Amino acid sequence: MDVSAIPGVPDWLSGHLQDEGIEALYPPQAEAVEAGVTEGANLVASVPTASGKTLVAELAMLSAVAGEESGPGSDASGASSGPLSDGGKALYIVPLRALASEKAEEFEQFERYGVEVGVSTGNYDSDGGWLADKDVIVATSEKVDSLVRNDAAWIEDLSCVVADEVHLVDDGQRGPTLEVTLAKLRQLNAGLQTVALSATIGNADELADWLDAELVDSNWRPIELQKGVHYGQALHLEDGSQQRLEVRNGESETAAIVRDTLADDGSTLVFVNSRRNAEAAARRLASTTREFLDADEREALAEIAAEIRDVSDTETSDDLADAVEGGAAFHHAGLASDHRSLIEDAFRDRLLKVVCATPTLAAGVNTPSRRVVVRDWRRYDGSTGGMAPLSVLEVHQMMGRAGRPGLDPYGEAVLLANSHDELDELFERYVWADPEPVQSKLAAEPALRTHLLATVASGFASSREGLLEFLERTLHATQNADRNELERVTDRMLDYLEVNDFLTRDGDQLQATGLGHTVSRLYLDPMSAAEIIDGLRDWERAGGTSAGRERAETAGDEAEAEEPAGFTRASELAADHGDDDGPREPPSALGLYHLVARTPDMYELYLRSGDEEEFTQLAYERETEFLGPMPSEYEDDRFEDWLSALKTARLLEDWASEIDENEITDRYGVGPGDIRGKVETTQWLLGAAESLAGELGMDCVPAIREARTRVEHGVKSELVDLASVRGVGRKRARRLYEAGIRTRADLREAEKAVVLGALRGREKTAENVLENAGREDPSMAEVEPADIDGIETTTTGGGDGGSGTADDPEDQSSLGDF
DNA sequence: GCGAGCATGGTTTAGACAGCATGTC
DNA sequence: CTAAACCATGCTCGC
């Protein structure tokens, strides 16, 4: 189909597409248009990655935004310049924050035609105006859910919603959110056009059924993708052909493939099953890639390596930089996000010849590659007690990264076999296999617990019947004729929510309590909220001293077990513990970190051998600090979870005690990215805890706030004020403090020479800091840095030796980028 | 007596969403 | 029910 023949889209679009070099639509895109995607039709598109899904979304959104009047057959309705606010608003839902910014950047190409694009995620809102002024909004599914819960007014103006990677409704953890959110948006707005984009899956027809949508189900790709398996000295491809691909002596199969690809000037993406494997493989492959680098590339890579070392001074960072110098890299969630984007960019720029990655990269931003090697097709899975094979969908997603449209003549995706039997098995299992069907996971207790409360609290249902009726709009209902299971879990979760005071029941009628509304608005799992409330109440009741802090009695244990039979609250059972006459000490930071760390909203840290002993000991040493009862050592599972939370809490306490980042990564066996992740989650949960405590009229609000601020900046109490100045992180704050500057107010009064000395003679940094502290005359001109003990001063002369910004990263290890 | 090289056994294991306030056009 | 790479340790063997 020619781009000028697309109905329903703004007049400028065909010209724009032609300028971009797009003359004709790809077959699946044309199918989507024929199905009416530009005329308001609902659509499910199940197509391979990189087959032009984004353009389908753009067509749908632009036609919706442009408004009805430019529908089929209508003439050019006035100049198509100026804001398109006369039409509706489009929402694009993504699964990852990184994808939100990537997509928004892509959509910004339409801003010159007046289409305003906005982004909204948990840690980032696009600046320059409210979302209500935007025509196209990109957001994560959780953010959209949250916006619906909080009654964002513009939701009603939506005329089109696009759900990207909709096959993720299959995910047990986050799938139900997408499912429920789509159902809510569609209930709110009967005329809402729904477009769902999915990887190729087996049961796209069921999704279409659910969404009352047309279906485009296609395997078409713009560049050829050959799947295959390497075994021995040959690459066996799915078309039956074989290529000789020799593995030299002492060389790994992967290295041979990387070398072979490089000989053809292509790059390789290697998927492995653990972080450690990714790092080890990158280290080894660097010796292969190094030989292929020319002088320019070496230089460019050395620069990137330096930037990597600047991000953080951990071992991970160093190892990564070493590999990058050789033209290889690893990529996993233990990396800081700056690390990740440096690697992604360098790979796209073809500087890096190979990236060894865990699945982060398969689901994340677009990083295509000539060849993809799926080295490990099994991954450790504790629940099955060993190595479990990856799903076909997951392997296909990885393989789909092969071949860069417009750049590579073709893509190849390769699995590795160690035996002839394995060769056959891999062909059967992955090359020729169809992906598994996508299955709703809504009936799981944690999912319903959260979404039932939110559904009642935000007014979508006010009775048990109403809830069940609402659930009829979900994929779960489409897929399961039998309603008994869903009904049973619903009743169980309603009991749970009632017992914990999140909602009240009057006959069939349901109403969220004030607390229930707060929990829903804060986006907390009700179980997290209950844990936090119980912990805080227990502390207040016990008078904040060690009185009554004895370990759990049997009754208390039962109350905290996952979905206990009677849903009895720990706080009720723990009544009349202590005498109230002692002074009420506020809870310690460690106690508060532990409280939020044992909540289901915080991902658990793995307990290594030796950890159990170490943290059991710590638990007894600091017994008086914990909020709520400590489970008995003899209840294995519960105690282990509790200890694992203690490990997390201890990590956070270390961070908030100004322990070096590399010391922490060492001590806890985590990467820099993990620290940042934990800190971020803690900030959010402590913020929520603060709101809850405030609402319940508790005394511990200031203690919670301090613990949160400390973890936010990674500083001890005395630096909290200084670290709140923009441009001052944990390291600079400490140096200023040592130089006698202890508060923001001090910064406004202090002698400039001292400030400059404390900031190691960096004039621009010092000026910035003073300005941010509110000083009237921040200029550092003609100021000589004072000599301060233990602080090395860089050469004066106004500048950071070339790096354009005022910040010198190695000087700061703060979390400034949130 | 010493150290390189190997066998052995123990250890470890992917990912990542969310609040609010505040400022500003 | 299932793995595999990494690492520390301790051994053998050759000199």
Tab-separated table of N, CA and C (backbone and C1' of nucleotides) in Angstrom, chain A residues 49 53 94-100 102-103 164-165 167-168 269 271 331 340 344 348 357-368 397-398 401, chain B residues 15-17:
chain	number	residue	atom	x	y	z
A	49	THR	N	9.326	-8.703	16.133
A	49	THR	CA	10.008	-7.461	16.476
A	49	THR	C	10.592	-6.856	15.210
A	53	LYS	N	5.928	-2.360	13.888
A	53	LYS	CA	4.808	-2.173	14.803
A	53	LYS	C	4.630	-0.714	15.185
A	94	VAL	N	3.893	1.313	27.737
A	94	VAL	CA	5.094	0.478	27.588
A	94	VAL	C	5.382	-0.278	28.891
A	95	PRO	N	6.153	-1.343	28.805
A	95	PRO	CA	6.445	-2.096	30.020
A	95	PRO	C	7.651	-1.579	30.809
A	96	LEU	N	8.534	-0.807	30.182
A	96	LEU	CA	9.753	-0.372	30.870
A	96	LEU	C	9.932	1.130	30.756
A	97	ARG	N	10.524	1.710	31.800
A	97	ARG	CA	10.764	3.152	31.768
A	97	ARG	C	11.698	3.530	30.629
A	98	ALA	N	12.712	2.663	30.408
A	98	ALA	CA	13.671	2.966	29.342
A	98	ALA	C	12.970	3.011	27.984
A	99	LEU	N	11.952	2.182	27.810
A	99	LEU	CA	11.221	2.196	26.546
A	99	LEU	C	10.360	3.445	26.419
A	100	ALA	N	9.901	3.961	27.538
A	100	ALA	CA	9.061	5.156	27.506
A	100	ALA	C	9.828	6.308	26.872
A	102	GLU	N	12.506	6.081	25.008
A	102	GLU	CA	12.868	5.742	23.635
A	102	GLU	C	11.704	6.019	22.675
A	103	LYS	N	10.513	5.583	23.066
A	103	LYS	CA	9.351	5.791	22.204
A	103	LYS	C	9.010	7.274	22.088
A	164	ASP	N	1.873	-1.607	24.123
A	164	ASP	CA	3.031	-2.236	23.488
A	164	ASP	C	3.408	-3.496	24.272
A	165	GLU	N	3.938	-4.482	23.585
A	165	GLU	CA	4.382	-5.734	24.218
A	165	GLU	C	3.270	-6.337	25.077
A	167	HIS	N	1.883	-9.052	25.064
A	167	HIS	CA	2.031	-10.455	25.487
A	167	HIS	C	2.482	-10.546	26.944
A	168	LEU	N	2.944	-9.426	27.483
A	168	LEU	CA	3.372	-9.439	28.889
A	168	LEU	C	2.215	-9.594	29.872
A	269	LEU	N	25.450	-10.248	19.342
A	269	LEU	CA	24.827	-10.111	20.645
A	269	LEU	C	24.721	-11.508	21.241
A	271	PHE	N	23.426	-13.905	24.314
A	271	PHE	CA	22.584	-13.996	25.503
A	271	PHE	C	23.020	-15.166	26.382
A	331	HIS	N	26.232	-6.705	29.820
A	331	HIS	CA	25.055	-5.875	30.054
A	331	HIS	C	24.077	-6.648	30.922
A	340	ARG	N	24.545	1.211	31.369
A	340	ARG	CA	23.743	0.525	30.362
A	340	ARG	C	23.608	1.353	29.105
A	344	GLU	N	24.742	0.434	25.336
A	344	GLU	CA	23.766	0.349	24.252
A	344	GLU	C	24.149	1.283	23.100
A	348	ARG	N	25.215	0.267	19.278
A	348	ARG	CA	24.496	0.771	18.104
A	348	ARG	C	25.437	1.496	17.153
A	357	ALA	N	24.890	-10.414	27.214
A	357	ALA	CA	23.813	-9.848	28.013
A	357	ALA	C	22.929	-10.919	28.630
A	358	THR	N	22.355	-10.578	29.747
A	358	THR	CA	21.263	-11.341	30.333
A	358	THR	C	19.989	-10.840	29.631
A	359	PRO	N	18.819	-11.365	29.978
A	359	PRO	CA	17.629	-10.964	29.225
A	359	PRO	C	17.271	-9.478	29.277
A	360	THR	N	17.962	-8.674	30.089
A	360	THR	CA	17.688	-7.238	30.092
A	360	THR	C	17.570	-6.681	28.692
A	361	LEU	N	18.467	-7.129	27.853
A	361	LEU	CA	18.595	-6.526	26.540
A	361	LEU	C	17.531	-7.036	25.568
A	362	ALA	N	16.987	-8.223	25.840
A	362	ALA	CA	15.993	-8.778	24.918
A	362	ALA	C	14.687	-8.007	25.027
A	363	ALA	N	14.376	-7.570	26.236
A	363	ALA	CA	13.108	-6.885	26.464
A	363	ALA	C	13.269	-5.379	26.405
A	364	GLY	N	14.500	-4.920	26.460
A	364	GLY	CA	14.738	-3.487	26.617
A	364	GLY	C	14.746	-2.712	25.326
A	365	VAL	N	15.553	-1.677	25.312
A	365	VAL	CA	15.577	-0.779	24.173
A	365	VAL	C	16.163	-1.481	22.959
A	366	ASN	N	15.939	-0.870	21.828
A	366	ASN	CA	16.289	-1.448	20.556
A	366	ASN	C	17.802	-1.529	20.329
A	367	THR	N	18.351	-2.724	20.353
A	367	THR	CA	19.775	-2.904	20.095
A	367	THR	C	19.975	-4.058	19.120
A	368	PRO	N	19.680	-3.801	17.850
A	368	PRO	CA	19.798	-4.884	16.888
A	368	PRO	C	21.257	-5.199	16.563
A	397	GLN	N	12.202	-13.803	21.225
A	397	GLN	CA	12.424	-12.375	21.451
A	397	GLN	C	13.911	-12.040	21.321
A	398	MET	N	14.743	-12.906	21.907
A	398	MET	CA	16.192	-12.680	21.795
A	398	MET	C	16.626	-12.780	20.340
A	401	ARG	N	16.278	-9.977	17.801
A	401	ARG	CA	17.201	-8.834	17.788
A	401	ARG	C	18.204	-8.906	16.645
B	15	DG	P	19.503	-9.488	35.653
B	15	DG	O5'	17.946	-9.313	35.377
B	15	DG	C5'	17.442	-9.463	34.052
B	15	DG	C4'	16.122	-8.743	33.942
B	15	DG	C3'	16.059	-7.413	34.676
B	15	DG	O3'	15.255	-6.550	33.893
B	15	DG	C1'	14.509	-8.927	35.656
B	16	DA	P	15.005	-5.075	34.365
B	16	DA	O5'	13.808	-5.304	35.376
B	16	DA	C5'	12.466	-5.382	34.944
B	16	DA	C4'	11.649	-4.434	35.787
B	16	DA	C3'	12.171	-2.999	35.704
B	16	DA	O3'	11.079	-2.113	35.764
B	16	DA	C1'	12.669	-3.939	37.853
B	17	DC	P	11.394	-0.573	35.548
B	17	DC	O5'	9.980	0.064	35.942
B	17	DC	C5'	8.837	-0.221	35.152
B	17	DC	C4'	7.620	-0.120	36.030
B	17	DC	C3'	7.673	1.007	37.029
B	17	DC	O3'	6.803	2.039	36.624
B	17	DC	C1'	7.079	-1.047	38.092
